[in-house]
Short mmCIF file of C-alpha atoms in Angstrom, two decimals:
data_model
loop_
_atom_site.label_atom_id
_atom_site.label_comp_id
_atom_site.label_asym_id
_atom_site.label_seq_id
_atom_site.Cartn_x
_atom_site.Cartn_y
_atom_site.Cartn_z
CA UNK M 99 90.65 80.22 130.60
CA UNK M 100 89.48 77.23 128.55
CA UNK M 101 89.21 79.33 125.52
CA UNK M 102 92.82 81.27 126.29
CA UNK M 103 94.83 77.43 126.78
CA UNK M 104 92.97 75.97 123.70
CA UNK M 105 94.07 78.72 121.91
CA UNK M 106 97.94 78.31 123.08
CA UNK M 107 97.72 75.19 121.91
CA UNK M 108 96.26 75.88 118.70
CA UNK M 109 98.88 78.40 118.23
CA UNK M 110 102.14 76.51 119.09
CA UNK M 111 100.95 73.43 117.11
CA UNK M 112 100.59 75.33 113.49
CA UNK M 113 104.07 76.92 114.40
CA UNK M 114 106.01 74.13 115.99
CA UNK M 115 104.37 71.22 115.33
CA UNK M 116 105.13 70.52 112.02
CA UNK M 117 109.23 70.89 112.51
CA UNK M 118 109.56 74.28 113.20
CA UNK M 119 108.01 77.38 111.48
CA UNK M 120 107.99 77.91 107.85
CA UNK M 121 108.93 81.37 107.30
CA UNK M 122 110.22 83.06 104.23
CA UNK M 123 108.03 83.40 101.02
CA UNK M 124 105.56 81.34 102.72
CA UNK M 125 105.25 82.95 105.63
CA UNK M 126 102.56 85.24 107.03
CA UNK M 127 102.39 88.17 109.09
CA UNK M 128 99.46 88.66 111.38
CA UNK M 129 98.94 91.68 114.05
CA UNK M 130 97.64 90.78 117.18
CA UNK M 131 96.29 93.17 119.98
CA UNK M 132 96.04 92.10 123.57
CA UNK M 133 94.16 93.30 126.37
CA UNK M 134 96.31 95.60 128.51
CA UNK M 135 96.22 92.59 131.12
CA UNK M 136 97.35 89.63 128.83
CA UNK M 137 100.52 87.87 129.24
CA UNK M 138 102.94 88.51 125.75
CA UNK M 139 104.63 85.41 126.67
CA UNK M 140 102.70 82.72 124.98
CA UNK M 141 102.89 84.74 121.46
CA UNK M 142 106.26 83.87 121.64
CA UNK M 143 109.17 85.52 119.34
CA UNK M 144 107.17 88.68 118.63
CA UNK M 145 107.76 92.25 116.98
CA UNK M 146 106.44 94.89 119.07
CA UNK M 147 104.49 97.38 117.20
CA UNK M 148 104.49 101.30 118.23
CA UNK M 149 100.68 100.89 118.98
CA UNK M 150 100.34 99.72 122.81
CA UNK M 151 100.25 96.11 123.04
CA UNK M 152 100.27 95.20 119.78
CA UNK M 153 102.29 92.87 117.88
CA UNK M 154 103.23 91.50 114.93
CA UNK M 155 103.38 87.24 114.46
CA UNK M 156 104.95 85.38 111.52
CA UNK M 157 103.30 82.16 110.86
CA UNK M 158 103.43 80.08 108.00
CA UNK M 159 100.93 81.27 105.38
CA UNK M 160 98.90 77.14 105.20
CA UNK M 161 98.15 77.62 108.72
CA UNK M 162 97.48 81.66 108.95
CA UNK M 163 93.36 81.76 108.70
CA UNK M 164 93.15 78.85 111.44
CA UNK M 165 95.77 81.00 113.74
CA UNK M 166 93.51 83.96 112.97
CA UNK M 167 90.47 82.28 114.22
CA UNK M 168 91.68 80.47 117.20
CA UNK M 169 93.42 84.14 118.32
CA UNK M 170 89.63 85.55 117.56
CA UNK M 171 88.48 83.44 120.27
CA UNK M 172 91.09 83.70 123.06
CA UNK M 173 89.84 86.07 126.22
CA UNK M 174 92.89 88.18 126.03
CA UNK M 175 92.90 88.92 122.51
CA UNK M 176 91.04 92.38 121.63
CA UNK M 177 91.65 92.04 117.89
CA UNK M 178 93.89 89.71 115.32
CA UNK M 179 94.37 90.82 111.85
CA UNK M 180 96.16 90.43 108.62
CA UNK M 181 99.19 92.49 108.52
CA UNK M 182 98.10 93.47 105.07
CA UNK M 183 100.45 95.44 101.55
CA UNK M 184 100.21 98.93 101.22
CA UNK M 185 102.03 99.81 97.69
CA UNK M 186 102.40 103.23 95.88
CA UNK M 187 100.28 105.21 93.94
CA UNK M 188 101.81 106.26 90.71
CA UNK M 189 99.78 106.04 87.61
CA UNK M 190 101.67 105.88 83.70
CA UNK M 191 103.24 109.60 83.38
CA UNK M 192 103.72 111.61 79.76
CA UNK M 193 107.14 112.99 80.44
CA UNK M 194 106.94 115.53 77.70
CA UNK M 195 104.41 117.48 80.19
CA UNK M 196 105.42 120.90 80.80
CA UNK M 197 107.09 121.33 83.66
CA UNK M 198 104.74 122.23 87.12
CA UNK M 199 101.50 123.30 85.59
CA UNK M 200 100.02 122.47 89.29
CA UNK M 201 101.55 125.31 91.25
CA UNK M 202 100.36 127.53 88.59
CA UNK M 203 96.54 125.75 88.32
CA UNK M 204 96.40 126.01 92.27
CA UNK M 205 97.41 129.60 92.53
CA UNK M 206 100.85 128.94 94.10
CA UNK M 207 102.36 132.09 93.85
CA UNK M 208 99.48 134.16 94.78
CA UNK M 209 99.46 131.98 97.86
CA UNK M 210 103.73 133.00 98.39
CA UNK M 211 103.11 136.77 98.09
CA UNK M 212 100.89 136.28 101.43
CA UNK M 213 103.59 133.61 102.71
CA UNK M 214 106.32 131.26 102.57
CA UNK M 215 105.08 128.93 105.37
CA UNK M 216 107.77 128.29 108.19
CA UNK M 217 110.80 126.33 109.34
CA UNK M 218 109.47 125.43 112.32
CA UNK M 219 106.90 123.16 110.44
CA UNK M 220 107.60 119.22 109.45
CA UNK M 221 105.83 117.57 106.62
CA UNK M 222 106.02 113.84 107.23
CA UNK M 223 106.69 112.00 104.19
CA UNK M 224 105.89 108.66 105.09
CA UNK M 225 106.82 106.57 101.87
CA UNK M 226 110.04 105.09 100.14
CA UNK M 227 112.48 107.65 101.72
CA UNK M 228 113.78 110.48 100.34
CA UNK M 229 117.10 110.80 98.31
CA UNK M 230 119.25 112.59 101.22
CA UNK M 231 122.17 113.48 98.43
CA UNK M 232 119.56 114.91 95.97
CA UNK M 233 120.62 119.10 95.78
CA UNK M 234 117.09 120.44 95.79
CA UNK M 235 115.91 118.11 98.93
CA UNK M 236 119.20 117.20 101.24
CA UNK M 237 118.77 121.18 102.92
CA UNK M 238 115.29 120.36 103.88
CA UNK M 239 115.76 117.04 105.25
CA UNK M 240 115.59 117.44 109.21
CA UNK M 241 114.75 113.70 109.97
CA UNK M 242 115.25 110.62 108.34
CA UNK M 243 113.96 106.85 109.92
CA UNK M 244 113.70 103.51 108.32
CA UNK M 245 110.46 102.02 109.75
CA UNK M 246 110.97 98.98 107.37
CA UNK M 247 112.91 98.25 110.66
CA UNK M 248 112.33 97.04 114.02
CA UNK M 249 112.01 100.13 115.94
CA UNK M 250 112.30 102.89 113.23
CA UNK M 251 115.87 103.51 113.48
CA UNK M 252 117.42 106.51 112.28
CA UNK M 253 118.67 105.92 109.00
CA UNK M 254 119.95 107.99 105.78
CA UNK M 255 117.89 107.06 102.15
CA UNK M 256 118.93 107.34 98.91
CA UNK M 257 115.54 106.36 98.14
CA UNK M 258 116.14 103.92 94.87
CA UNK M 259 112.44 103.52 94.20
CA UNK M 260 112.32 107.43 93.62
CA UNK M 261 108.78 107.49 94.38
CA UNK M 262 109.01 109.14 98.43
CA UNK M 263 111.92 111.64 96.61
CA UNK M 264 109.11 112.70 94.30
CA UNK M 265 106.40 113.37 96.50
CA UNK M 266 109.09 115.16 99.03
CA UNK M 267 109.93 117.63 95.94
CA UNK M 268 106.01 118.33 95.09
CA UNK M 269 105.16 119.26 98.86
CA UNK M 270 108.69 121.70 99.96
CA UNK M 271 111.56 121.26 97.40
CA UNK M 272 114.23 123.62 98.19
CA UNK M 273 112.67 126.89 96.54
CA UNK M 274 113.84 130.30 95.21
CA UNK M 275 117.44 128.66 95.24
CA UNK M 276 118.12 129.08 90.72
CA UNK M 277 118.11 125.46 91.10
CA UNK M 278 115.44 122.44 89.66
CA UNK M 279 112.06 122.85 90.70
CA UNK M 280 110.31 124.91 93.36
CA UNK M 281 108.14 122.85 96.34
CA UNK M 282 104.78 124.15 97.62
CA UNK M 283 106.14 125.08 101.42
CA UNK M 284 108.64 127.01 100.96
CA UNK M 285 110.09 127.09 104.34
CA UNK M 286 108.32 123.85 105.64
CA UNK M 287 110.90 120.93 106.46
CA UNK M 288 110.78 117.36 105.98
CA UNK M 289 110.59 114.25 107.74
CA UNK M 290 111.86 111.13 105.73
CA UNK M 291 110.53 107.98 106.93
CA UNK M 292 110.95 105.15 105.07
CA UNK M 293 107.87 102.48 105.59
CA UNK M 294 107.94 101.10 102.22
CA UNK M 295 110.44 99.02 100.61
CA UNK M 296 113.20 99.91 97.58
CA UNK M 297 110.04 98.18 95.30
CA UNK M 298 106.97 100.54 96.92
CA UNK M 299 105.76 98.13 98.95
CA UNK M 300 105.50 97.54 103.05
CA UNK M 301 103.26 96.09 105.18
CA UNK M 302 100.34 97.90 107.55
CA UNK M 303 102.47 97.70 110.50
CA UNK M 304 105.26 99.43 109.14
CA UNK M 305 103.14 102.64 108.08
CA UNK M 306 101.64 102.31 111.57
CA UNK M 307 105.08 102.87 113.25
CA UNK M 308 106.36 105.07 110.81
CA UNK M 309 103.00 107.51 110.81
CA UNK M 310 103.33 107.16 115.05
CA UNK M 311 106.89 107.69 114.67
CA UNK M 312 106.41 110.75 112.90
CA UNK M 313 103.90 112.20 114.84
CA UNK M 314 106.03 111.15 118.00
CA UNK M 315 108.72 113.41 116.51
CA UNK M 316 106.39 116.26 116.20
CA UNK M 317 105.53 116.48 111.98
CA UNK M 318 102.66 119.03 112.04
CA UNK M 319 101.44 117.53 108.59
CA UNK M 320 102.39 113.86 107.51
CA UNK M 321 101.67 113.00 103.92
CA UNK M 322 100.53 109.36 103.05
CA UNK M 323 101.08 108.73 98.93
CA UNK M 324 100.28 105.41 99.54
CA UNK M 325 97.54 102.67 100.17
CA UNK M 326 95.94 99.12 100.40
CA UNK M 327 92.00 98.20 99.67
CA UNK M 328 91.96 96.04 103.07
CA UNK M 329 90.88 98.20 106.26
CA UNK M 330 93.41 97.75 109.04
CA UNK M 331 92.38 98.64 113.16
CA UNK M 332 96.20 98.88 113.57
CA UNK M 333 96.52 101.59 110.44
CA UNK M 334 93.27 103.71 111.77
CA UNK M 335 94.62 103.59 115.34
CA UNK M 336 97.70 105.00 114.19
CA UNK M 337 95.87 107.27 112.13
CA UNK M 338 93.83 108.62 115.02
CA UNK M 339 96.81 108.55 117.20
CA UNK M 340 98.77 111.05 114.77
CA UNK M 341 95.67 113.22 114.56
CA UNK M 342 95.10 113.30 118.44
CA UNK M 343 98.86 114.71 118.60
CA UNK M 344 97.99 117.45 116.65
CA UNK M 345 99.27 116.29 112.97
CA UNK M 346 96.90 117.18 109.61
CA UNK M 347 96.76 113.41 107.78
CA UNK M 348 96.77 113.80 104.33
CA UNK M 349 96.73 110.29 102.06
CA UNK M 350 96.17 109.02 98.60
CA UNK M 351 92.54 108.53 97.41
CA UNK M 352 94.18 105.55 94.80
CA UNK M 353 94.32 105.52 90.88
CA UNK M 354 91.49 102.98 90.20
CA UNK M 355 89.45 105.03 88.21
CA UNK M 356 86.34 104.34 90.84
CA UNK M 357 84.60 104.96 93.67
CA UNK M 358 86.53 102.46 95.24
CA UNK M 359 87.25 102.61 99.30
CA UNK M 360 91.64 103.19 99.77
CA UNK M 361 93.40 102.95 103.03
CA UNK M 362 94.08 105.17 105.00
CA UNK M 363 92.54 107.59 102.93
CA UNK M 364 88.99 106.25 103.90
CA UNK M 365 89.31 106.83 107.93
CA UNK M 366 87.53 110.20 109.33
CA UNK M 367 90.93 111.70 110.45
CA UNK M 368 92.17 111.83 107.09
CA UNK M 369 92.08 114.00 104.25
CA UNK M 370 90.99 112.08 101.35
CA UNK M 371 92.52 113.47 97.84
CA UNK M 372 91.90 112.44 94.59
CA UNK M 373 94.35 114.06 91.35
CA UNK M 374 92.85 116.14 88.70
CA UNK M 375 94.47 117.12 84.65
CA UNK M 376 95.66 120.48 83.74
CA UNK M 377 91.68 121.39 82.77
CA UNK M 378 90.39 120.89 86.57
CA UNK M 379 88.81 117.52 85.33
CA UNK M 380 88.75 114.86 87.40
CA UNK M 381 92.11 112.41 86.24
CA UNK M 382 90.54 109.01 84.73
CA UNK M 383 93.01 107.09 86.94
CA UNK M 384 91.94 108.90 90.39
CA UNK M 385 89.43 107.32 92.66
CA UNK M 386 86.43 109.62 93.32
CA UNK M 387 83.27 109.22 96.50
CA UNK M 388 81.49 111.03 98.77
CA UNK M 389 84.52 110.08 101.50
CA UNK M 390 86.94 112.38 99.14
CA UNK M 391 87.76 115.03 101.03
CA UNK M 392 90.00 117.07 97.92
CA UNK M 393 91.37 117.04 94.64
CA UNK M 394 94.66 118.43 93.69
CA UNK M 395 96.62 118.32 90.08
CA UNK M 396 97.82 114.82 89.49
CA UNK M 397 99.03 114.48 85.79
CA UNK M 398 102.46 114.58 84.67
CA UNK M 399 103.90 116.13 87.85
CA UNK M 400 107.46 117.63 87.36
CA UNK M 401 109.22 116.79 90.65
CA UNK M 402 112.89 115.36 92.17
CA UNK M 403 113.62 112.05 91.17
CA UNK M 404 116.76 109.91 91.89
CA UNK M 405 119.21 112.50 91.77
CA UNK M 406 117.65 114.51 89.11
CA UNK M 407 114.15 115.57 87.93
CA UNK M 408 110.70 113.53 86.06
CA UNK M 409 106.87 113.77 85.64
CA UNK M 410 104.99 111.26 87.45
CA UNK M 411 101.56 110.93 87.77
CA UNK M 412 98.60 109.54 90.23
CA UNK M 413 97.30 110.40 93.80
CA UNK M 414 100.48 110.09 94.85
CA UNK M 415 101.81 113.42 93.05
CA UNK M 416 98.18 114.98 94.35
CA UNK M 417 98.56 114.36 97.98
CA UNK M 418 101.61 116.11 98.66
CA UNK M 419 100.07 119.52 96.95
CA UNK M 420 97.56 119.09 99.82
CA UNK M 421 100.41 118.58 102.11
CA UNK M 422 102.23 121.50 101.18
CA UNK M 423 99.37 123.62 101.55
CA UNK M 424 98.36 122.31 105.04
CA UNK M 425 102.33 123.53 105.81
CA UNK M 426 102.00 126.99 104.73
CA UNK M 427 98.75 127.67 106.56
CA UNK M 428 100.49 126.33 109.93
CA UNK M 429 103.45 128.94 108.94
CA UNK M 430 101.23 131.35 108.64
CA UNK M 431 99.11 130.66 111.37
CA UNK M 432 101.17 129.10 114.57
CA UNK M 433 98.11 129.64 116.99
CA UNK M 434 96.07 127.00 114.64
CA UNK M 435 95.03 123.29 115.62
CA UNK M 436 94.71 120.59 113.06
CA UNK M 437 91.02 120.79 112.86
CA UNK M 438 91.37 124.41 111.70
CA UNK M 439 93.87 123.71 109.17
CA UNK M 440 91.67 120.71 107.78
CA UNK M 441 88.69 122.93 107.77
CA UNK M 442 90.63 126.01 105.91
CA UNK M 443 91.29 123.67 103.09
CA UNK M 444 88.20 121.67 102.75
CA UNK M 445 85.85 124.73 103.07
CA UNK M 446 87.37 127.28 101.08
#
């Protein structure tokens, strides 16, 4: 009890003591998990995260590592961390590229004489949104939430980053429709939810929501083009928590050219994926390790963007290939957990 008051104190002194807190641009965000018997009260104004009793705390940034500590050592605190940047993954494009040489490298259309996936599947793309009015996405979109706010309301994107529009295009574009570009699950659906901002950039707890979110709303596969080099007990829980539901994770394995650890891609219940050129070489942005699941072409990507079409390139553009195909094998194969999808594509 001691520790738990001196703690309080601690707390409400680097928030209120100097005149209020400083928030803004030199603010902090910090996620704190209680014990399931802790009061919330003493936190004080709070955001509830997804994740059960955790929150998020805004303190000002001078005071943040001392706040940090003193939370470390109260009884009823099970863990306090930085509520750390994720950012995209896209890596300089050539945009004179021909136009999807990756469906053709990974035997695409081979894989569509056996099948065209399903529309009872949802790939997640948890990202910058997805451009609802683009023509070769708006037919597939069968969700959209905005987990850049409190409580991942439902919201239409027109996705001005382009980035989450991209990756939506690469993994189950509208297909066979004499229009733009043709997406890996042909039949799959999508999920658009937004947990990075119009810049592609969001914070941990954001991506936590929006991957619980998502797997709340039933996405068989959610796709992650996205990442941050700090490791997050809040992003792995949420990780584990969309896995236990039955979802395939699929994430980024990052574009620094290195064996180099990314999250989420790192965690066990994720399938690592690192991007590849048109000659099955390993891209010289792409990330590489024993914890790298997969690789999947990631150079000069022809895919929707903004309301039209361009070739991006990184893990980003790789991730969703591996998303796509973790959609067609649940069309083809209803009766099939998660594990057996993941296996199917790592083993074969």
């Amino acid at each position: 009890m001691k520790k738990f008051i001196t703690s309080l104190f601690l707390l409400f002194f680097f928030l209120f003591g100097a005149g209020g807190p400083a928030y803004a641009s030199e603010s902090q965000r910090i996620i704190v998990k209680l014990k399931s018997f802790a009061p919330v009260s003493f936190l004080g104004q709070v955001e509830k995260l997804k994740l059960k009793d955790t929150y998020v705390l805004t303190v000002p940034q001078v005071s943040a590592s001392r706040i940090v500590e003193a939370l470390k050592k109260n009884f009823y605190v099970e863990y306090v961390e930085e509520d750390a940047v994720a950012e995209t993954l896209e890596a300089p494009n050539d945009p004179n590229f021909g136009a999807q040489w990756g469906l053709a490298k990974i035997q695409a259309p081979a894989a569509w004489d056996v099948t065209h996936g399903s529309g009872n599947v949802d790939i997640a793309i948890v990202d910058t949104g997805i451009n609802a009015g683009h023509p070769d996405l708006s037919g597939k979109i069968a969700l959209s939430l905005n987990c850049t706010l409190s409580g991942c309301p439902p919201a239409t994107t027109t996705d001005p980053d382009g980035h989450g529009t991209h990756v939506a295009g690469i993994a189950s574009a509208v297909t066979n429709n004499g229009l733009g570009v043709a997406g890996l699950a042909w039949e799959g659906r999508l999920m658009s939810v937004k947990v990075l901002d119009d810049n592609g950039s969001g914070y941990y707890s954001w991506i936590a929501n929006g991957i619980i979110a998502a797997a709340d709303a039933g996405a068989e596969v959610i796709n992650l083009s996205l990442g941050g080099t700090s490791s997050s007990t809040t992003l792995e829980s949420a990780v584990n928590y969309a896995w236990n539901k039955g979802a395939v994770v699929v994430a980024a394995a990052g574009n620094n050219g290195r064996n180099r650890r990314l999250y989420p891609a790192y965690y066990p219940n994720v399938i690592a994926v690192a991007a590849t050129d048109q000659n099955d070489k390993k891209a010289s942005f792409s990330n590489y390790g024993t914890w790298v699941e997969v690789a999947a072409p990631g150079v000069s990507i022809y895919s929707t963007y903004g309301d039209s079409y361009a070739n991006l390139s990184g893990t980003s553009m790789s991730t969703p290939f591996v998303s796509g195909l973790a959609g067609l094998l649940f069309g083809q194969h209803p009766d099939w957990n998660n594990a057996q999808v993941r296996n199917q594509i790592q083993s074969t």
